[in-house]
Amino acid sequence: MMLSSDLEGAMPLGAFLAGDGFAHALDRLAAAHGNADRRAAASFWSLYYFSALTIPYVVAGRMQAALPVGYDEMTIALAEDGLPRAFGLPHEGSWGDGGGLLGLVTPLVEGHLARVVELFKEKAGISAKLAWNNAAVYIDYAVNATEPTSNGEDHWPSRPLFDRPQLAGGRRNPFHGCLRREIEGGQAHCRRRVCCLRYMLPGIPSCGELCALPSQRKQ
């Protein structure tokens, strides 16, 4: 993430996703993987999108910084293969208390993710459940990575986001049940509810133990 004024190749995010730019980017990505399944290519594209969006947002929020990630205010730049390269922000944000994990995530859901998930469904054919699950894994990563202490193998700082049916303010929590913890072979594993389909792209490995499909966890 950087300021839009500093981002080379920046395009207004809303116009890109709602217009033809998104479709053309998916065409480039699918072609780069042997004209792979378009739905799998779209899901893979969204993984880059959600990682570049949610990890900086959560890390900043955990340090009491609120980044301006409103959908209508941002820009996006792409790499040569059509994947998201960077996001542009209108300003540097502000300092404040995010109000805990659910308080931190709620503005991101309401001001950005809800609209993007619907666009991914409309323009790329990936289900809302799949898109929310793709976003969930990076929020989970960012929260867990910024937790200062660990209290055993089952310590899971982001658990409330996936256990509670409502976000701050009472909105339905789209992340509820997206990830779960399972004990297997004496080890705790985090598992997705919905597969991201990346295994359908030639040359792209599965996500290992995180995968919702048992058959793909050892690939």
PDB file of C-alpha atoms in Angstrom:
ATOM      1  CA  MET A   1       0.000   0.000   0.000  1.00  0.00           C
ATOM      2  CA  MET A   2       1.066   3.545  -0.709  1.00  0.00           C
ATOM      3  CA  LEU A   3      -0.466   6.906  -1.443  1.00  0.00           C
ATOM      4  CA  SER A   4      -2.303   6.949  -4.762  1.00  0.00           C
ATOM      5  CA  SER A   5      -0.290  10.011  -5.744  1.00  0.00           C
ATOM      6  CA  ASP A   6       2.881   7.882  -5.526  1.00  0.00           C
ATOM      7  CA  LEU A   7       1.539   4.734  -7.208  1.00  0.00           C
ATOM      8  CA  GLU A   8       2.656   4.307 -10.801  1.00  0.00           C
ATOM      9  CA  GLY A   9      -0.078   2.911 -13.025  1.00  0.00           C
ATOM     10  CA  ALA A  10      -2.819   3.608 -10.485  1.00  0.00           C
ATOM     11  CA  MET A  11      -6.422   3.163 -11.642  1.00  0.00           C
ATOM     12  CA  PRO A  12      -9.579   4.025  -9.690  1.00  0.00           C
ATOM     13  CA  LEU A  13     -10.516   0.784  -7.960  1.00  0.00           C
ATOM     14  CA  GLY A  14     -14.256   1.046  -8.466  1.00  0.00           C
ATOM     15  CA  ALA A  15     -13.998   1.723 -12.191  1.00  0.00           C
ATOM     16  CA  PHE A  16     -11.505  -1.110 -12.625  1.00  0.00           C
ATOM     17  CA  LEU A  17     -13.586  -3.786 -10.884  1.00  0.00           C
ATOM     18  CA  ALA A  18     -16.967  -2.706 -12.200  1.00  0.00           C
ATOM     19  CA  GLY A  19     -15.732  -2.073 -15.748  1.00  0.00           C
ATOM     20  CA  ASP A  20     -13.827  -4.177 -18.278  1.00  0.00           C
ATOM     21  CA  GLY A  21     -10.442  -3.940 -16.560  1.00  0.00           C
ATOM     22  CA  PHE A  22     -11.106  -6.781 -14.144  1.00  0.00           C
ATOM     23  CA  ALA A  23     -12.288  -9.134 -16.910  1.00  0.00           C
ATOM     24  CA  HIS A  24      -9.203  -8.359 -19.002  1.00  0.00           C
ATOM     25  CA  ALA A  25      -6.927  -9.024 -16.006  1.00  0.00           C
ATOM     26  CA  LEU A  26      -8.554 -12.424 -15.472  1.00  0.00           C
ATOM     27  CA  ASP A  27      -8.128 -13.230 -19.171  1.00  0.00           C
ATOM     28  CA  ARG A  28      -4.391 -12.494 -18.886  1.00  0.00           C
ATOM     29  CA  LEU A  29      -4.029 -14.598 -15.773  1.00  0.00           C
ATOM     30  CA  ALA A  30      -5.941 -17.571 -17.172  1.00  0.00           C
ATOM     31  CA  ALA A  31      -3.915 -17.413 -20.407  1.00  0.00           C
ATOM     32  CA  ALA A  32      -0.670 -17.375 -18.422  1.00  0.00           C
ATOM     33  CA  HIS A  33      -1.734 -20.693 -16.864  1.00  0.00           C
ATOM     34  CA  GLY A  34      -2.625 -22.526 -20.056  1.00  0.00           C
ATOM     35  CA  ASN A  35      -6.144 -21.099 -20.387  1.00  0.00           C
ATOM     36  CA  ALA A  36      -7.014 -22.552 -16.988  1.00  0.00           C
ATOM     37  CA  ASP A  37     -10.458 -22.717 -15.461  1.00  0.00           C
ATOM     38  CA  ARG A  38     -11.640 -19.106 -15.197  1.00  0.00           C
ATOM     39  CA  ARG A  39     -13.250 -19.560 -11.793  1.00  0.00           C
ATOM     40  CA  ALA A  40      -9.988 -20.952 -10.398  1.00  0.00           C
ATOM     41  CA  ALA A  41      -8.069 -18.054 -11.976  1.00  0.00           C
ATOM     42  CA  ALA A  42     -10.501 -15.565 -10.427  1.00  0.00           C
ATOM     43  CA  SER A  43     -10.140 -17.135  -6.996  1.00  0.00           C
ATOM     44  CA  PHE A  44      -6.353 -17.065  -7.313  1.00  0.00           C
ATOM     45  CA  TRP A  45      -6.528 -13.397  -8.369  1.00  0.00           C
ATOM     46  CA  SER A  46      -8.626 -12.637  -5.310  1.00  0.00           C
ATOM     47  CA  LEU A  47      -5.992 -14.210  -3.042  1.00  0.00           C
ATOM     48  CA  TYR A  48      -3.506 -11.567  -4.181  1.00  0.00           C
ATOM     49  CA  TYR A  49      -6.149  -8.877  -3.823  1.00  0.00           C
ATOM     50  CA  PHE A  50      -7.149  -9.857  -0.295  1.00  0.00           C
ATOM     51  CA  SER A  51      -3.589 -10.360   0.921  1.00  0.00           C
ATOM     52  CA  ALA A  52      -2.467  -6.935  -0.342  1.00  0.00           C
ATOM     53  CA  LEU A  53      -5.540  -5.316   1.200  1.00  0.00           C
ATOM     54  CA  THR A  54      -6.102  -7.038   4.530  1.00  0.00           C
ATOM     55  CA  ILE A  55      -2.579  -7.698   5.834  1.00  0.00           C
ATOM     56  CA  PRO A  56      -1.446  -4.032   5.841  1.00  0.00           C
ATOM     57  CA  TYR A  57      -4.847  -2.953   7.155  1.00  0.00           C
ATOM     58  CA  VAL A  58      -4.815  -5.400  10.069  1.00  0.00           C
ATOM     59  CA  VAL A  59      -1.156  -4.843  10.941  1.00  0.00           C
ATOM     60  CA  ALA A  60      -1.695  -1.072  10.978  1.00  0.00           C
ATOM     61  CA  GLY A  61      -4.866  -1.452  13.012  1.00  0.00           C
ATOM     62  CA  ARG A  62      -3.139  -3.592  15.594  1.00  0.00           C
ATOM     63  CA  MET A  63      -0.753  -0.658  16.050  1.00  0.00           C
ATOM     64  CA  GLN A  64      -3.671   1.779  16.480  1.00  0.00           C
ATOM     65  CA  ALA A  65      -3.473   3.188  12.947  1.00  0.00           C
ATOM     66  CA  ALA A  66      -6.632   3.317  10.830  1.00  0.00           C
ATOM     67  CA  LEU A  67      -5.895   3.124   7.098  1.00  0.00           C
ATOM     68  CA  PRO A  68      -8.432   4.685   4.694  1.00  0.00           C
ATOM     69  CA  VAL A  69      -9.554   1.601   2.756  1.00  0.00           C
ATOM     70  CA  GLY A  70     -12.952   2.800   1.573  1.00  0.00           C
ATOM     71  CA  TYR A  71     -13.756   1.134  -1.737  1.00  0.00           C
ATOM     72  CA  ASP A  72     -14.599   4.381  -3.514  1.00  0.00           C
ATOM     73  CA  GLU A  73     -11.430   6.152  -2.369  1.00  0.00           C
ATOM     74  CA  MET A  74      -8.759   3.672  -3.424  1.00  0.00           C
ATOM     75  CA  THR A  75      -6.751   2.943  -6.549  1.00  0.00           C
ATOM     76  CA  ILE A  76      -5.136  -0.261  -7.784  1.00  0.00           C
ATOM     77  CA  ALA A  77      -2.119  -1.124  -9.957  1.00  0.00           C
ATOM     78  CA  LEU A  78      -1.475  -4.441 -11.682  1.00  0.00           C
ATOM     79  CA  ALA A  79       1.596  -6.521 -12.408  1.00  0.00           C
ATOM     80  CA  GLU A  80       2.445  -7.691 -15.931  1.00  0.00           C
ATOM     81  CA  ASP A  81       0.549 -10.965 -15.434  1.00  0.00           C
ATOM     82  CA  GLY A  82      -2.626  -9.138 -14.429  1.00  0.00           C
ATOM     83  CA  LEU A  83      -2.380  -9.843 -10.704  1.00  0.00           C
ATOM     84  CA  PRO A  84      -2.814  -7.003  -8.196  1.00  0.00           C
ATOM     85  CA  ARG A  85       0.523  -5.294  -7.541  1.00  0.00           C
ATOM     86  CA  ALA A  86      -0.350  -2.508  -5.122  1.00  0.00           C
ATOM     87  CA  PHE A  87      -3.157  -0.420  -3.691  1.00  0.00           C
ATOM     88  CA  GLY A  88      -3.232   3.349  -3.506  1.00  0.00           C
ATOM     89  CA  LEU A  89      -4.757   5.216  -0.567  1.00  0.00           C
ATOM     90  CA  PRO A  90      -6.106   8.782  -0.570  1.00  0.00           C
ATOM     91  CA  HIS A  91      -4.165   9.761   2.570  1.00  0.00           C
ATOM     92  CA  GLU A  92      -2.107   8.224   5.370  1.00  0.00           C
ATOM     93  CA  GLY A  93      -5.009   7.542   7.726  1.00  0.00           C
ATOM     94  CA  SER A  94      -5.390   8.416  11.375  1.00  0.00           C
ATOM     95  CA  TRP A  95      -4.582   7.174  14.859  1.00  0.00           C
ATOM     96  CA  GLY A  96      -7.244   5.557  16.999  1.00  0.00           C
ATOM     97  CA  ASP A  97      -8.411   2.502  18.928  1.00  0.00           C
ATOM     98  CA  GLY A  98      -9.861  -0.200  16.699  1.00  0.00           C
ATOM     99  CA  GLY A  99     -12.032  -1.568  19.517  1.00  0.00           C
ATOM    100  CA  GLY A 100     -10.685  -5.103  19.485  1.00  0.00           C
ATOM    101  CA  LEU A 101     -10.590  -7.594  16.633  1.00  0.00           C
ATOM    102  CA  LEU A 102     -14.249  -7.367  15.647  1.00  0.00           C
ATOM    103  CA  GLY A 103     -14.149  -3.581  15.891  1.00  0.00           C
ATOM    104  CA  LEU A 104     -11.078  -3.556  13.661  1.00  0.00           C
ATOM    105  CA  VAL A 105     -12.544  -5.817  10.988  1.00  0.00           C
ATOM    106  CA  THR A 106     -16.063  -4.365  10.842  1.00  0.00           C
ATOM    107  CA  PRO A 107     -15.137  -1.129   8.954  1.00  0.00           C
ATOM    108  CA  LEU A 108     -13.141  -3.181   6.456  1.00  0.00           C
ATOM    109  CA  VAL A 109     -16.152  -5.414   5.810  1.00  0.00           C
ATOM    110  CA  GLU A 110     -18.662  -2.596   5.573  1.00  0.00           C
ATOM    111  CA  GLY A 111     -16.538  -0.096   3.663  1.00  0.00           C
ATOM    112  CA  HIS A 112     -14.786  -2.405   1.227  1.00  0.00           C
ATOM    113  CA  LEU A 113     -15.064  -6.185   1.360  1.00  0.00           C
ATOM    114  CA  ALA A 114     -18.843  -6.511   1.103  1.00  0.00           C
ATOM    115  CA  ARG A 115     -18.904  -4.655  -2.236  1.00  0.00           C
ATOM    116  CA  VAL A 116     -15.867  -6.469  -3.604  1.00  0.00           C
ATOM    117  CA  VAL A 117     -17.232  -9.909  -2.742  1.00  0.00           C
ATOM    118  CA  GLU A 118     -20.435  -9.127  -4.642  1.00  0.00           C
ATOM    119  CA  LEU A 119     -18.436  -7.902  -7.642  1.00  0.00           C
ATOM    120  CA  PHE A 120     -16.295 -11.034  -7.637  1.00  0.00           C
ATOM    121  CA  LYS A 121     -19.485 -13.097  -7.696  1.00  0.00           C
ATOM    122  CA  GLU A 122     -21.047 -11.015 -10.472  1.00  0.00           C
ATOM    123  CA  LYS A 123     -17.991 -10.532 -12.678  1.00  0.00           C
ATOM    124  CA  ALA A 124     -15.963 -13.679 -12.047  1.00  0.00           C
ATOM    125  CA  GLY A 125     -18.441 -16.317 -10.927  1.00  0.00           C
ATOM    126  CA  ILE A 126     -16.836 -17.172  -7.588  1.00  0.00           C
ATOM    127  CA  SER A 127     -19.262 -17.663  -4.730  1.00  0.00           C
ATOM    128  CA  ALA A 128     -19.471 -15.276  -1.807  1.00  0.00           C
ATOM    129  CA  LYS A 129     -18.499 -18.110   0.557  1.00  0.00           C
ATOM    130  CA  LEU A 130     -15.339 -18.756  -1.431  1.00  0.00           C
ATOM    131  CA  ALA A 131     -14.413 -15.064  -1.560  1.00  0.00           C
ATOM    132  CA  TRP A 132     -14.976 -14.518   2.176  1.00  0.00           C
ATOM    133  CA  ASN A 133     -12.884 -17.603   2.908  1.00  0.00           C
ATOM    134  CA  ASN A 134     -10.076 -16.241   0.727  1.00  0.00           C
ATOM    135  CA  ALA A 135     -10.090 -12.990   2.681  1.00  0.00           C
ATOM    136  CA  ALA A 136     -10.333 -14.819   6.003  1.00  0.00           C
ATOM    137  CA  VAL A 137      -7.008 -16.642   5.698  1.00  0.00           C
ATOM    138  CA  TYR A 138      -5.041 -13.390   5.398  1.00  0.00           C
ATOM    139  CA  ILE A 139      -6.833 -11.673   8.242  1.00  0.00           C
ATOM    140  CA  ASP A 140      -6.135 -14.758  10.326  1.00  0.00           C
ATOM    141  CA  TYR A 141      -2.459 -14.646   9.346  1.00  0.00           C
ATOM    142  CA  ALA A 142      -2.067 -10.947  10.112  1.00  0.00           C
ATOM    143  CA  VAL A 143      -3.782 -11.168  13.494  1.00  0.00           C
ATOM    144  CA  ASN A 144      -1.827 -14.224  14.588  1.00  0.00           C
ATOM    145  CA  ALA A 145       1.481 -12.792  13.353  1.00  0.00           C
ATOM    146  CA  THR A 146       1.031  -9.623  15.385  1.00  0.00           C
ATOM    147  CA  GLU A 147       0.018 -11.354  18.615  1.00  0.00           C
ATOM    148  CA  PRO A 148       2.881 -10.754  21.092  1.00  0.00           C
ATOM    149  CA  THR A 149       2.489 -13.941  23.147  1.00  0.00           C
ATOM    150  CA  SER A 150       1.680 -17.602  22.605  1.00  0.00           C
ATOM    151  CA  ASN A 151      -0.008 -19.883  25.100  1.00  0.00           C
ATOM    152  CA  GLY A 152       0.370 -23.364  23.663  1.00  0.00           C
ATOM    153  CA  GLU A 153      -0.359 -25.091  20.367  1.00  0.00           C
ATOM    154  CA  ASP A 154      -4.066 -24.270  20.434  1.00  0.00           C
ATOM    155  CA  HIS A 155      -3.455 -20.550  20.970  1.00  0.00           C
ATOM    156  CA  TRP A 156      -5.477 -18.827  18.245  1.00  0.00           C
ATOM    157  CA  PRO A 157      -5.733 -15.022  18.610  1.00  0.00           C
ATOM    158  CA  SER A 158      -8.111 -14.627  15.667  1.00  0.00           C
ATOM    159  CA  ARG A 159     -10.576 -17.258  16.929  1.00  0.00           C
ATOM    160  CA  PRO A 160     -13.321 -14.722  17.880  1.00  0.00           C
ATOM    161  CA  LEU A 161     -13.633 -13.626  14.269  1.00  0.00           C
ATOM    162  CA  PHE A 162     -14.563 -17.147  13.197  1.00  0.00           C
ATOM    163  CA  ASP A 163     -16.565 -18.186  16.261  1.00  0.00           C
ATOM    164  CA  ARG A 164     -18.970 -15.267  16.594  1.00  0.00           C
ATOM    165  CA  PRO A 165     -22.013 -14.888  14.313  1.00  0.00           C
ATOM    166  CA  GLN A 166     -22.050 -11.082  14.455  1.00  0.00           C
ATOM    167  CA  LEU A 167     -19.568  -8.281  13.911  1.00  0.00           C
ATOM    168  CA  ALA A 168     -19.393  -5.109  15.970  1.00  0.00           C
ATOM    169  CA  GLY A 169     -22.721  -3.305  15.770  1.00  0.00           C
ATOM    170  CA  GLY A 170     -24.725  -6.477  15.129  1.00  0.00           C
ATOM    171  CA  ARG A 171     -24.048  -7.006  11.411  1.00  0.00           C
ATOM    172  CA  ARG A 172     -23.935 -10.644  10.298  1.00  0.00           C
ATOM    173  CA  ASN A 173     -20.360 -11.883  10.419  1.00  0.00           C
ATOM    174  CA  PRO A 174     -19.424 -13.280   6.972  1.00  0.00           C
ATOM    175  CA  PHE A 175     -16.286 -14.841   8.462  1.00  0.00           C
ATOM    176  CA  HIS A 176     -18.221 -16.979  10.928  1.00  0.00           C
ATOM    177  CA  GLY A 177     -17.085 -20.573  10.389  1.00  0.00           C
ATOM    178  CA  CYS A 178     -14.666 -19.742   7.551  1.00  0.00           C
ATOM    179  CA  LEU A 179     -11.734 -21.275   9.456  1.00  0.00           C
ATOM    180  CA  ARG A 180     -11.600 -24.002  12.083  1.00  0.00           C
ATOM    181  CA  ARG A 181      -8.955 -25.673  14.204  1.00  0.00           C
ATOM    182  CA  GLU A 182      -8.490 -29.444  14.005  1.00  0.00           C
ATOM    183  CA  ILE A 183      -6.133 -31.669  15.959  1.00  0.00           C
ATOM    184  CA  GLU A 184      -4.467 -34.262  13.762  1.00  0.00           C
ATOM    185  CA  GLY A 185      -1.471 -36.362  14.670  1.00  0.00           C
ATOM    186  CA  GLY A 186      -1.100 -34.435  17.904  1.00  0.00           C
ATOM    187  CA  GLN A 187      -0.812 -31.113  16.052  1.00  0.00           C
ATOM    188  CA  ALA A 188      -3.288 -28.267  15.680  1.00  0.00           C
ATOM    189  CA  HIS A 189      -4.103 -27.323  12.087  1.00  0.00           C
ATOM    190  CA  CYS A 190      -6.091 -24.384  10.789  1.00  0.00           C
ATOM    191  CA  ARG A 191      -8.470 -25.485   8.017  1.00  0.00           C
ATOM    192  CA  ARG A 192     -10.566 -23.614   5.469  1.00  0.00           C
ATOM    193  CA  ARG A 193     -14.272 -24.303   5.071  1.00  0.00           C
ATOM    194  CA  VAL A 194     -14.213 -23.741   1.290  1.00  0.00           C
ATOM    195  CA  CYS A 195     -11.406 -24.713  -1.100  1.00  0.00           C
ATOM    196  CA  CYS A 196      -9.761 -21.832  -2.993  1.00  0.00           C
ATOM    197  CA  LEU A 197      -9.415 -23.960  -6.192  1.00  0.00           C
ATOM    198  CA  ARG A 198      -5.789 -23.019  -6.696  1.00  0.00           C
ATOM    199  CA  TYR A 199      -4.908 -26.676  -7.288  1.00  0.00           C
ATOM    200  CA  MET A 200      -6.783 -26.388 -10.617  1.00  0.00           C
ATOM    201  CA  LEU A 201      -4.124 -24.015 -11.968  1.00  0.00           C
ATOM    202  CA  PRO A 202      -1.161 -25.769 -13.625  1.00  0.00           C
ATOM    203  CA  GLY A 203       2.076 -25.190 -11.734  1.00  0.00           C
ATOM    204  CA  ILE A 204       0.396 -23.743  -8.631  1.00  0.00           C
ATOM    205  CA  PRO A 205       0.746 -25.890  -5.487  1.00  0.00           C
ATOM    206  CA  SER A 206      -2.100 -26.455  -3.060  1.00  0.00           C
ATOM    207  CA  CYS A 207      -2.254 -24.557   0.218  1.00  0.00           C
ATOM    208  CA  GLY A 208      -1.201 -27.660   2.162  1.00  0.00           C
ATOM    209  CA  GLU A 209      -2.733 -28.398   5.545  1.00  0.00           C
ATOM    210  CA  LEU A 210      -4.924 -25.318   5.259  1.00  0.00           C
ATOM    211  CA  CYS A 211      -6.870 -26.819   2.348  1.00  0.00           C
ATOM    212  CA  ALA A 212     -10.518 -27.740   2.804  1.00  0.00           C
ATOM    213  CA  LEU A 213      -9.958 -30.865   0.682  1.00  0.00           C
ATOM    214  CA  PRO A 214      -8.155 -33.706   2.504  1.00  0.00           C
ATOM    215  CA  SER A 215      -6.875 -35.025  -0.833  1.00  0.00           C
ATOM    216  CA  GLN A 216      -4.928 -31.799  -1.474  1.00  0.00           C
ATOM    217  CA  ARG A 217      -3.269 -31.342   1.919  1.00  0.00           C
ATOM    218  CA  LYS A 218      -0.207 -33.431   1.092  1.00  0.00           C
ATOM    219  CA  GLN A 219       0.230 -32.195  -2.484  1.00  0.00           C
TER     220      GLN A 219
END
